[in-house]
Short mmCIF file of C-alpha atoms in Angstrom, two decimals:
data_model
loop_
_atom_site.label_atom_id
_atom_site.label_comp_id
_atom_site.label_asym_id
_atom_site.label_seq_id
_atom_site.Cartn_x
_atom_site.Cartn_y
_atom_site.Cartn_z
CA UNK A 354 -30.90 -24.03 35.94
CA UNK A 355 -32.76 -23.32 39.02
CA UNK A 356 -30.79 -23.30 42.67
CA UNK A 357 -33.61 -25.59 43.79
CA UNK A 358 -32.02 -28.21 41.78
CA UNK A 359 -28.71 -27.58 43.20
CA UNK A 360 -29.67 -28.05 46.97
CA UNK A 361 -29.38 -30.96 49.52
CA UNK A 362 -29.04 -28.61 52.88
CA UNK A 363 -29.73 -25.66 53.61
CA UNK A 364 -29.15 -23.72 57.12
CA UNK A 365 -31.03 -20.58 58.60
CA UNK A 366 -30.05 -18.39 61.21
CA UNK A 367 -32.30 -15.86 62.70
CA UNK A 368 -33.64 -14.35 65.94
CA UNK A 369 -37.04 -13.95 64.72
CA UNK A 370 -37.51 -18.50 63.42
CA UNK A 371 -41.34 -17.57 63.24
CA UNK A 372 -40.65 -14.95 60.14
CA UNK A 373 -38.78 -17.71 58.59
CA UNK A 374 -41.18 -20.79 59.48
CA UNK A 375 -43.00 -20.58 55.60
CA UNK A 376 -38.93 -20.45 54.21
CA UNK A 377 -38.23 -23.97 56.31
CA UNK A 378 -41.52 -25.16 54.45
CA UNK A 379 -40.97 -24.33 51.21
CA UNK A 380 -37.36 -26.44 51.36
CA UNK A 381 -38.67 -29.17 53.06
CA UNK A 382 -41.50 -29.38 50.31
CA UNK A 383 -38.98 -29.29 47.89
CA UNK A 384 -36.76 -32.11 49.29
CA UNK A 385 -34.45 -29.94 51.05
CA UNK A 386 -33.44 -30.78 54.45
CA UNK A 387 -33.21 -27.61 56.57
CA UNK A 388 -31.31 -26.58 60.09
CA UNK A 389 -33.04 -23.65 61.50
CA UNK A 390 -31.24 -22.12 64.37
CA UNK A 391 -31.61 -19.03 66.55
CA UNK A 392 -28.42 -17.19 67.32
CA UNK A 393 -28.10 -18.35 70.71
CA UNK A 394 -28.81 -22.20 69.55
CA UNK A 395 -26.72 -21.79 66.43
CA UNK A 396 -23.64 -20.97 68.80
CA UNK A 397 -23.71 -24.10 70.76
CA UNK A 398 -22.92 -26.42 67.58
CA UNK A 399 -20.86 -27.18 65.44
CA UNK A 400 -21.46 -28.31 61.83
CA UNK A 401 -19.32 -31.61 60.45
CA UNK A 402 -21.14 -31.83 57.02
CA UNK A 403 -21.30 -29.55 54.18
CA UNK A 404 -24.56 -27.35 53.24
CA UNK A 405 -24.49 -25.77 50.29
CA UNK A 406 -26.35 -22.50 51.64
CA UNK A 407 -27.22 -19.99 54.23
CA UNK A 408 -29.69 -17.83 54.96
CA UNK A 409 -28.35 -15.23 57.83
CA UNK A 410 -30.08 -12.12 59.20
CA UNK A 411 -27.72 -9.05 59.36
CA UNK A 412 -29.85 -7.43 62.20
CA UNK A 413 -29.47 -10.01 64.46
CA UNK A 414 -29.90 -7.49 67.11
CA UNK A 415 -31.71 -4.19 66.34
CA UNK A 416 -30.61 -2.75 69.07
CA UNK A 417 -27.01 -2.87 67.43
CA UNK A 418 -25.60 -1.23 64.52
CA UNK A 419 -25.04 -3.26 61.43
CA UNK A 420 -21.63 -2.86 61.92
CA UNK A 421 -21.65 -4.56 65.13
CA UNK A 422 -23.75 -6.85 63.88
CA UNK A 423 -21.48 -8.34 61.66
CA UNK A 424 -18.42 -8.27 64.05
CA UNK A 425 -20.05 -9.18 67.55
CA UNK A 426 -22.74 -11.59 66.43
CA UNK A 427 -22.11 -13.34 62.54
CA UNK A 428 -18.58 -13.58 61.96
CA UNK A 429 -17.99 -15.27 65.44
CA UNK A 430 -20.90 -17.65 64.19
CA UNK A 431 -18.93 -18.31 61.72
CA UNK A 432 -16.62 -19.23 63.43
CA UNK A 433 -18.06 -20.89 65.91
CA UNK A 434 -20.23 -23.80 63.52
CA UNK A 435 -18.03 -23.37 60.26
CA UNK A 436 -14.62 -25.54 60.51
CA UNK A 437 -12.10 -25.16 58.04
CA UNK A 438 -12.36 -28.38 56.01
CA UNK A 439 -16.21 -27.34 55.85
CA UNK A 440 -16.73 -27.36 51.78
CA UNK A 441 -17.90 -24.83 49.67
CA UNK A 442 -20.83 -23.27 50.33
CA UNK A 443 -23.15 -19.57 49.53
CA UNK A 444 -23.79 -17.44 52.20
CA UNK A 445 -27.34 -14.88 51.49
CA UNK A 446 -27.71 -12.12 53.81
CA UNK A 447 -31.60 -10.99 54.73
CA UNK A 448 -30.95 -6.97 54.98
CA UNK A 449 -32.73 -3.94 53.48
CA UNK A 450 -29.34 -2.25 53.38
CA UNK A 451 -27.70 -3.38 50.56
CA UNK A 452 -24.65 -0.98 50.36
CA UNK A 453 -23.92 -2.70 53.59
CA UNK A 454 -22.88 -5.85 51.78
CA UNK A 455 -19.58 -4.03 50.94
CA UNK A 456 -18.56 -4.00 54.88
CA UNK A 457 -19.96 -7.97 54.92
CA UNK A 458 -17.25 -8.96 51.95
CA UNK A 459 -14.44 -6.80 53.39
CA UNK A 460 -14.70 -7.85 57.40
CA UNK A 461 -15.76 -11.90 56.91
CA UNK A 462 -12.70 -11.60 54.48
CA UNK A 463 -10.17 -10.64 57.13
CA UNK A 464 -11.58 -14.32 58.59
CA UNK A 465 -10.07 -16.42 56.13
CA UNK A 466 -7.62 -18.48 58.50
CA UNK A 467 -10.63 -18.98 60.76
CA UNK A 468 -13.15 -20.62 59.02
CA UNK A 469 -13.83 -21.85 55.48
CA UNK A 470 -15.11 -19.10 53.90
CA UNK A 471 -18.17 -18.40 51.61
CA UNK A 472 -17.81 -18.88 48.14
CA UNK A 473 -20.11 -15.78 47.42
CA UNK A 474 -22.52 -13.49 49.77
CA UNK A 475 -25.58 -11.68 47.86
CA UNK A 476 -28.14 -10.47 49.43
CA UNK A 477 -32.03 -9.98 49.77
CA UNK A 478 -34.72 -8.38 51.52
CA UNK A 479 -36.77 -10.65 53.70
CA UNK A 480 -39.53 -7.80 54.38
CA UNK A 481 -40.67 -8.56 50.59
CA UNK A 482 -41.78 -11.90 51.72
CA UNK A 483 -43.01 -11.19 54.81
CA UNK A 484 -45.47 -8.48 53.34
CA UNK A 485 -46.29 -11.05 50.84
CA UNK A 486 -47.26 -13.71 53.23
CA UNK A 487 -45.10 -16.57 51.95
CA UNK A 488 -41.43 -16.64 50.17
CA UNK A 489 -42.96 -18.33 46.88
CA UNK A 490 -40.86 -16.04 44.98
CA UNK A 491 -37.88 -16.40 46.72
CA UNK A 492 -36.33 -19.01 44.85
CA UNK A 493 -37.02 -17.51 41.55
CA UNK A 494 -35.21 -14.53 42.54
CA UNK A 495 -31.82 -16.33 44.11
CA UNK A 496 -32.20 -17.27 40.53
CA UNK A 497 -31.79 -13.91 38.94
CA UNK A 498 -29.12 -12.52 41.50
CA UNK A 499 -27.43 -15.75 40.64
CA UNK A 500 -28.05 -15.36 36.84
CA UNK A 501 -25.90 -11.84 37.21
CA UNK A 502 -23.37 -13.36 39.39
CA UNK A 503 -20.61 -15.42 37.55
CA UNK A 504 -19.21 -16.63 40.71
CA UNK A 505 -22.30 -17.79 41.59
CA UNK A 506 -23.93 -19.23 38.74
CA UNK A 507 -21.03 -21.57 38.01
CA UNK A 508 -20.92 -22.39 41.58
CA UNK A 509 -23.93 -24.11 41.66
CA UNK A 510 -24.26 -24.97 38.00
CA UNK A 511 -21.33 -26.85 37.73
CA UNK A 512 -21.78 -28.76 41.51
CA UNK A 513 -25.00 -30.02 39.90
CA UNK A 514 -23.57 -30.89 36.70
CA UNK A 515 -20.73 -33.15 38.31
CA UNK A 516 -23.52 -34.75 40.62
CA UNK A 517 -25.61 -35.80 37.54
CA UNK A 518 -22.04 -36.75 36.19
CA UNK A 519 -20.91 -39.07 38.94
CA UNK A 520 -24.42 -40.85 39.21
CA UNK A 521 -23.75 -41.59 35.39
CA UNK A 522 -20.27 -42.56 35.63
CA UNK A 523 -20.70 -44.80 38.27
CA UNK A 524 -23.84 -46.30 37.16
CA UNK A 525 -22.66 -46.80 32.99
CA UNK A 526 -19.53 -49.07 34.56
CA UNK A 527 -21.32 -50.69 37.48
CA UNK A 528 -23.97 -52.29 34.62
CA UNK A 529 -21.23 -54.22 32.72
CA UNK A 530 -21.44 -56.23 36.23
CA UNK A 531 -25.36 -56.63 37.13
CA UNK A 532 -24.70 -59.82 38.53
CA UNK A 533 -24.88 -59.25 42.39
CA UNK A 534 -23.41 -62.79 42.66
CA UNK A 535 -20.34 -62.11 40.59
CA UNK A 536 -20.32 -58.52 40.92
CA UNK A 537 -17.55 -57.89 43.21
CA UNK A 538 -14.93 -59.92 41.26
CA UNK A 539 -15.86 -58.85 37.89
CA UNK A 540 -15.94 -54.98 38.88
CA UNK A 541 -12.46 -54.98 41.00
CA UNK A 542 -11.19 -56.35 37.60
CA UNK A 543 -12.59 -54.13 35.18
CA UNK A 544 -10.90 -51.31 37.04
CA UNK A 545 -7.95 -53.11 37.76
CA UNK A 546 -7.45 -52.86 33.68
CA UNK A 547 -8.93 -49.65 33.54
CA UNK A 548 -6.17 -48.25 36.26
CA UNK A 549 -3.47 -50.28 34.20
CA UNK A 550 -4.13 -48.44 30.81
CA UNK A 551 -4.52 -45.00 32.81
CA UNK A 552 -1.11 -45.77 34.16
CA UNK A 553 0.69 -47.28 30.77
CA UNK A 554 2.88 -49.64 33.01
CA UNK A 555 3.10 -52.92 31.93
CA UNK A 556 1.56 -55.72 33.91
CA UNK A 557 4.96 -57.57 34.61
CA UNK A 558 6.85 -54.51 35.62
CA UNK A 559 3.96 -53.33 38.84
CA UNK A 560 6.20 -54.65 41.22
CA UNK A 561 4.94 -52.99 44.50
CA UNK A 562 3.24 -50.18 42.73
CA UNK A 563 0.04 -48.96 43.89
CA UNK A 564 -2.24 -49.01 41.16
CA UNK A 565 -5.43 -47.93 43.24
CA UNK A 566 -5.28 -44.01 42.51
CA UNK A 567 -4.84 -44.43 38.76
CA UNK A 568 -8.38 -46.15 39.27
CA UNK A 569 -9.66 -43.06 40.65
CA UNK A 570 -8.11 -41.32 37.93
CA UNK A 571 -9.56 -43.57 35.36
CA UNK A 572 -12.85 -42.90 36.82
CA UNK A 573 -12.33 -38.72 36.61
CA UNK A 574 -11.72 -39.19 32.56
CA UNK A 575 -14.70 -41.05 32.04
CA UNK A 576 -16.63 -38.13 34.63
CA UNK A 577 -15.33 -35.43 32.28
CA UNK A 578 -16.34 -37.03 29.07
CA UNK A 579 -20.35 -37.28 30.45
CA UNK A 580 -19.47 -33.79 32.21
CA UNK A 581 -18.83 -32.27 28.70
CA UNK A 582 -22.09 -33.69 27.71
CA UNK A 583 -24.36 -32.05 30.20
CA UNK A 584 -22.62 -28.82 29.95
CA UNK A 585 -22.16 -28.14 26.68
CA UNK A 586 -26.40 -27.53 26.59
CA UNK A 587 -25.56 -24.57 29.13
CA UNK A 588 -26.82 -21.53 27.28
CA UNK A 589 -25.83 -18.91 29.62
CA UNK A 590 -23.08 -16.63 28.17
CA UNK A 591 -20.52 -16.52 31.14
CA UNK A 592 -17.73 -14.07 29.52
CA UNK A 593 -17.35 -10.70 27.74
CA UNK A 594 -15.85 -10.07 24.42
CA UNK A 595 -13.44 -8.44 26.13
CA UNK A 596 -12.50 -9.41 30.03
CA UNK A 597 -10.35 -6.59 31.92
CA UNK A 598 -7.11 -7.91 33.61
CA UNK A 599 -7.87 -6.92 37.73
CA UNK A 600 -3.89 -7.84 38.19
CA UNK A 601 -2.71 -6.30 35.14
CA UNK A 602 -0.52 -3.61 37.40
CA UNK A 603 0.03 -6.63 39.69
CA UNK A 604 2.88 -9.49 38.10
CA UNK A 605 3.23 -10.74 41.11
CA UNK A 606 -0.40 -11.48 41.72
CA UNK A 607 -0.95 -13.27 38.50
CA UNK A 608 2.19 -15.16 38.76
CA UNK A 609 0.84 -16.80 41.70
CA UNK A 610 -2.74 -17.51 40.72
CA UNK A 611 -2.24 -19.20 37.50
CA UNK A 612 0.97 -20.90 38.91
CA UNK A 613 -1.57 -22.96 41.36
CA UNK A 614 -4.04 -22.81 38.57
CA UNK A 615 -1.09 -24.50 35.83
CA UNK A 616 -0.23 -27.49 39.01
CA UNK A 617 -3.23 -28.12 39.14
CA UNK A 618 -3.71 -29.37 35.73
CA UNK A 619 -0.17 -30.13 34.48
CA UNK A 620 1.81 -31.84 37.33
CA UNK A 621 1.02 -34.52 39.57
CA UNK A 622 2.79 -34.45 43.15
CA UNK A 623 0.62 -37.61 44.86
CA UNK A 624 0.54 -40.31 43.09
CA UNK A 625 4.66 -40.94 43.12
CA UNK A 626 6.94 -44.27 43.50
CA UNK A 627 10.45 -44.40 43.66
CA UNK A 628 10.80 -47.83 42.44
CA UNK A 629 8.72 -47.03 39.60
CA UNK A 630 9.77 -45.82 36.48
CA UNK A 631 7.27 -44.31 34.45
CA UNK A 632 7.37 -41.83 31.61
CA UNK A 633 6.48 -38.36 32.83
CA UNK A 634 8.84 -38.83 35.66
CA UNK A 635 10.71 -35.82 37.02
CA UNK A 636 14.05 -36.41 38.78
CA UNK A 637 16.01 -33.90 40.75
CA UNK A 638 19.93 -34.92 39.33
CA UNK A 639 21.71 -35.28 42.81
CA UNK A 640 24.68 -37.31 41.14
CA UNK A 641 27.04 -35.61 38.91
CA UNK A 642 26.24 -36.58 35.36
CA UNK A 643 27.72 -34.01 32.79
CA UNK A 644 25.55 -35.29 29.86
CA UNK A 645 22.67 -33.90 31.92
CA UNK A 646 24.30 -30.79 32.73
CA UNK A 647 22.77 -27.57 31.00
CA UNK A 648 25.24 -24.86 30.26
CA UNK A 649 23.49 -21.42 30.87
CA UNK A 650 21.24 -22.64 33.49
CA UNK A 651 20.70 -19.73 36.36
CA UNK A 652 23.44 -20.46 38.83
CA UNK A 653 20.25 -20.27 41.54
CA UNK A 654 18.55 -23.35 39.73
CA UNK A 655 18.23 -27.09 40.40
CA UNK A 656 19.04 -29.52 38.19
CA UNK A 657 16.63 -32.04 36.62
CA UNK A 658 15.43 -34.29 33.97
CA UNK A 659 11.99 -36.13 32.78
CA UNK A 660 11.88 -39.43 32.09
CA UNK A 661 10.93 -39.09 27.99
CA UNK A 662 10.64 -42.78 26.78
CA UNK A 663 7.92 -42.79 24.38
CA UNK A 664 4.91 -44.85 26.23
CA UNK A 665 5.21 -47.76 22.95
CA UNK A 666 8.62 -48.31 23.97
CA UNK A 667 8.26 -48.20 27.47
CA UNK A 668 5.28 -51.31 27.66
CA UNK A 669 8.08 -52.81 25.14
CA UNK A 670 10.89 -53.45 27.97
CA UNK A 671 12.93 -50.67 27.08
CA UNK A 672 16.59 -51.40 27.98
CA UNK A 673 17.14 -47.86 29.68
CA UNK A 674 14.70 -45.08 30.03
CA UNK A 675 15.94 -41.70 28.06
CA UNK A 676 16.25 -38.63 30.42
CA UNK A 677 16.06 -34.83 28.74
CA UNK A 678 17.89 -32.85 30.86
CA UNK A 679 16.18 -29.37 32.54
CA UNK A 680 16.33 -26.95 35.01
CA UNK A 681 13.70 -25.74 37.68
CA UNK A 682 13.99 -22.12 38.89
CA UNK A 683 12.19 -19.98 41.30
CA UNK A 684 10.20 -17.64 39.10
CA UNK A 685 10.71 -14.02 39.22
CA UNK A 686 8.39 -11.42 40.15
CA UNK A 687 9.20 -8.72 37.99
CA UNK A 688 7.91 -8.50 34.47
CA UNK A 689 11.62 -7.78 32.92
CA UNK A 690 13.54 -10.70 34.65
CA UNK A 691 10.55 -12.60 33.63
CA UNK A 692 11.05 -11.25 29.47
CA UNK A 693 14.54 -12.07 30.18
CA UNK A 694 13.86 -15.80 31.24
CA UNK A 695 11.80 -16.33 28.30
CA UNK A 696 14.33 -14.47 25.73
CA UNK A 697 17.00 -16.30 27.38
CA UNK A 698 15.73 -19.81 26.95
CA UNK A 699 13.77 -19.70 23.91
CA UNK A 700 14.47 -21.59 20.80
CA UNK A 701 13.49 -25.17 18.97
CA UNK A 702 15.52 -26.74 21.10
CA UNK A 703 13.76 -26.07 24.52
CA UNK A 704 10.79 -26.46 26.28
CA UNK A 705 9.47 -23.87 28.92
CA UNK A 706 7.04 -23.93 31.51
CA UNK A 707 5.73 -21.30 33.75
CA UNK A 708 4.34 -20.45 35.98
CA UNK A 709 4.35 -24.16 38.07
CA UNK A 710 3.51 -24.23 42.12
CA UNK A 711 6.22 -27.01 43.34
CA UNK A 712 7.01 -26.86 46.64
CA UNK A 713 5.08 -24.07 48.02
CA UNK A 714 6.94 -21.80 45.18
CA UNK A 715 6.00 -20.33 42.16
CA UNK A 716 9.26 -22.23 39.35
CA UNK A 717 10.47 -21.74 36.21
CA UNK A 718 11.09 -24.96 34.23
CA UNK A 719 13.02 -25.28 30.82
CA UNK A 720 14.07 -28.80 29.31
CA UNK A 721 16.92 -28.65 26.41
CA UNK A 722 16.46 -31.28 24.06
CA UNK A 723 20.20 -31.23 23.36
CA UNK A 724 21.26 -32.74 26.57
CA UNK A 725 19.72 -36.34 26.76
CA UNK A 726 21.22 -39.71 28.22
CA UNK A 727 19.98 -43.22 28.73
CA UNK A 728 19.86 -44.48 32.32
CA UNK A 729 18.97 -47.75 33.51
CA UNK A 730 16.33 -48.43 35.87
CA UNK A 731 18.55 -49.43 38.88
CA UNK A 732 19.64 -45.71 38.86
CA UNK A 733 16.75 -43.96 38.25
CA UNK A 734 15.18 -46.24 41.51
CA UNK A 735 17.76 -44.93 43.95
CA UNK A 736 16.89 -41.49 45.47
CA UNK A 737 20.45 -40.72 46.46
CA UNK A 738 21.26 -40.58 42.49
CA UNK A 739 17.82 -39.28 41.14
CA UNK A 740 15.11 -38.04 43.42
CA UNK A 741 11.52 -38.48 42.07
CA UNK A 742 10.28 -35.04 42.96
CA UNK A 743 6.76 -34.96 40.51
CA UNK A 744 5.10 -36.28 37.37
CA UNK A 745 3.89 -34.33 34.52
CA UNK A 746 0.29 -35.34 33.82
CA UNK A 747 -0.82 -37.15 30.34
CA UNK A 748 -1.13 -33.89 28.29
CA UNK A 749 2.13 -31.78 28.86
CA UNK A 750 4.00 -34.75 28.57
CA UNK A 751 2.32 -35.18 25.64
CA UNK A 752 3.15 -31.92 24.08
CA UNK A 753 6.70 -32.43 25.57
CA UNK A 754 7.68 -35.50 23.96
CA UNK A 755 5.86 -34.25 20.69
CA UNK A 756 8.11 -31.37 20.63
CA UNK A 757 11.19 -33.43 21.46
CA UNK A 758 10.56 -35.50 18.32
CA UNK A 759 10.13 -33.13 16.12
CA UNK A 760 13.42 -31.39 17.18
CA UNK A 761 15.10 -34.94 17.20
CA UNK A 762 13.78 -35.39 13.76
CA UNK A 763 14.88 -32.41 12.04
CA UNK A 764 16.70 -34.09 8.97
CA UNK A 765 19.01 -31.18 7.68
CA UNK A 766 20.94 -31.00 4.96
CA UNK A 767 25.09 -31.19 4.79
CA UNK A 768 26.07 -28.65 1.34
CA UNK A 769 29.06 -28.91 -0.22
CA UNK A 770 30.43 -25.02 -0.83
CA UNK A 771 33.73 -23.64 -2.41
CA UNK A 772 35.84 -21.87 0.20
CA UNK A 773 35.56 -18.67 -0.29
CA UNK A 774 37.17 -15.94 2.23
CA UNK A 775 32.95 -14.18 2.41
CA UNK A 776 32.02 -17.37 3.24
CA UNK A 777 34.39 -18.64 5.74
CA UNK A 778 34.37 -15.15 7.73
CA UNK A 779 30.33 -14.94 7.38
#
């Protein structure tokens, strides 16, 4: 991979544009539309569409120090063109002081709430070039810092690869209509059944249900299938044997990382009706129904239950859906209240999971197989009895309801014994 193939727009800010003229050539040769600016020009805009890189001098002003540098002249750049909903992007620094990168990471960090923020800063020395005439070699050695940058690399490695990815998607589903004539009917059709087996709801029961993000959603499975298919030729070795924990003395740092990390791939919080029933349905229990009602659940927990009809019965017209009753929890922060969660609630029976971001905290969830009920769809509908509050997506409800049948199947076996006093008191 080269970054040339990963860029659309690039922008350039320095007070010397001349130095930088052969730079704004190269990009544009390469099919790369460019935005040079001079400091004083760059602080009268303000940019509305992503670019994916930056090219910044840190001696704007060599009459200043670097340190000033960064805090009187880039950072309220930053500021000034960068708005928060900006989109990822690099940021490369021009500097012959490259211990001075340090102060660059630590002071445009403190900017976080101001600006979208790099992804990654590296930098380079833009004398090389200039001695050289021409920045031929430029590219080929954003390459290498990029090669020895993880952060980096898969930044714009990945970008490309889910470019190429969408262009395939889109194309391999838009040829089962090349009829321009017919085109629009046949295509709203295909995904219409495409969204309706992403979804699993039968046709009849849609009622006012929104089908139009499962679509989308239909769409992202068949992106990650050609995804997997581009990437897998990557040949780059990303990881050590052996990767070093940086929040191993920090619980509470983990806990909240791969909490948002865990949402993010488990639970669904958008895409949610009401008047839907679907399995994979969580419901906060606001009425009080003592089939659903764990005993041993922390007295600080809320009460719910996922909606665990197996998909074959639910396209069937199930009668009632079956609810498994649970429990959501904040999470704690301290390694031996988290042991004791997990000792606590462990067992064939139950079915954690943790860390989960809900509701701008990091939870605690257990289900217990033992406490089920059937409730019609008229209940589950009104909010006042059980609030929809999330969905688990496709694979942990998967795993859920596999581990929930295999519990519910366990056949055991009743022995008949003499009574015996060792026995009885055993």
């Amino acid at each position: 991979m080269s970054v040339l193939d990963c860029l659309d727009r690039v922008v350039i800010i320095d007070d010397s544009p001349e130095e930088v003229e052969s730079l704004k050539q190269l990009l544009v040769n390469n099919d790369i539309s460019v935005d040079c600016y001079t400091p004083d020009v760059a602080r009268s805009i303000s940019l509305k569409k992503n670019r994916q890189l930056f090219f910044i001098d840190l001696s704007m002003d060599d009459s200043k120090s670097i340190k000033d540098n960064i805090s009187a002249i880039i950072r309220p750049l930053l500021k000034k063109i960068i708005p928060m909903d900006f989109g990822t992007y690099g940021l490369i620094m021009w500097t012959r002081h490259f211990e001075c990168l340090e102060e660059v990471k630590n002071k445009i960090q403190l900017d976080k709430d101001k600006y979208q923020l790099p992804l990654f800063i590296l930098g380079l020395d833009k004398s090389k070039y200039l001695k050289e005439g021409n920045f031929n070699k430029l590219f080929t050695d954003i390459d290498e810092l990029i090669e020895n940058n993880n952060a980096a690399y898969f930044f714009f490695n990945w970008r490309q690869s889910v470019h190429s990815g969408v262009d395939r998607t889109i194309f391999d589903i838009y040829k089962l209509a090349p009829n321009y004539i017919t085109q629009e009917i046949e295509l709203s059709y295909l995904m219409y059944k495409m969204a309706l087996n992403y979804t699993g709801i039968p046709e009849e029961q849609l009622g006012g249900y929104n089908l139009s993000l499962d679509t989308y959603k239909s769409f992202d499975e068949l992106l990650y299938s050609d995804l997997i298919a581009q990437q897998k030729s990557d040949s780059k070795k990303l990881f050590k044997e052996n990767m070093d924990n940086p929040w191993q003395e920090n619980i509470e740092n983990s806990v909240k990382k791969y909490s948002i990390l865990n949402s993010k791939f488990l639970i669904d919080e958008i895409n949610l009706e009401q008047n839907i029933v679907v399995p994979g349905n969580i419901y906060k229990i606001v009425e009080d129904n003592h089939l659903l009602k764990i005993n041993g659940a922390p007295k600080t927990s809320e009460r719910i239950a996922i909606e665990l009809t197996p998909p074959c019965d639910f396209s069937h017209k199930k009668v009632v859906s079956r609810l498994v009753a649970g429990f959501i929890v904040e999470c704690p922060m301290k390694e031996d209240k988290i042991q004791k969660y997990i000792r606590s609630f462990k067992g064939d029976n139950k079915y954690t999971v943790w860390p989960i971001h809900f509701n701008e905290k990091d939870r605690f969830i257990c289900f217990d197989f033992r406490y089920t009920d059937g409730i019609d769809d008229i209940a589950l509908k009104d909010s006042s009895r059980y609030k929809l509050i999330f969905r688990v997506k496709h694979r942990l409800f998967a795993d859920i309801l596999q581990k929930f049948s295999s519990h519910a199947a366990r056949l055991g076996l009743a022995i008949i014994q003499p009574e015996i006093e060792e026995i009885r008191t055993r």
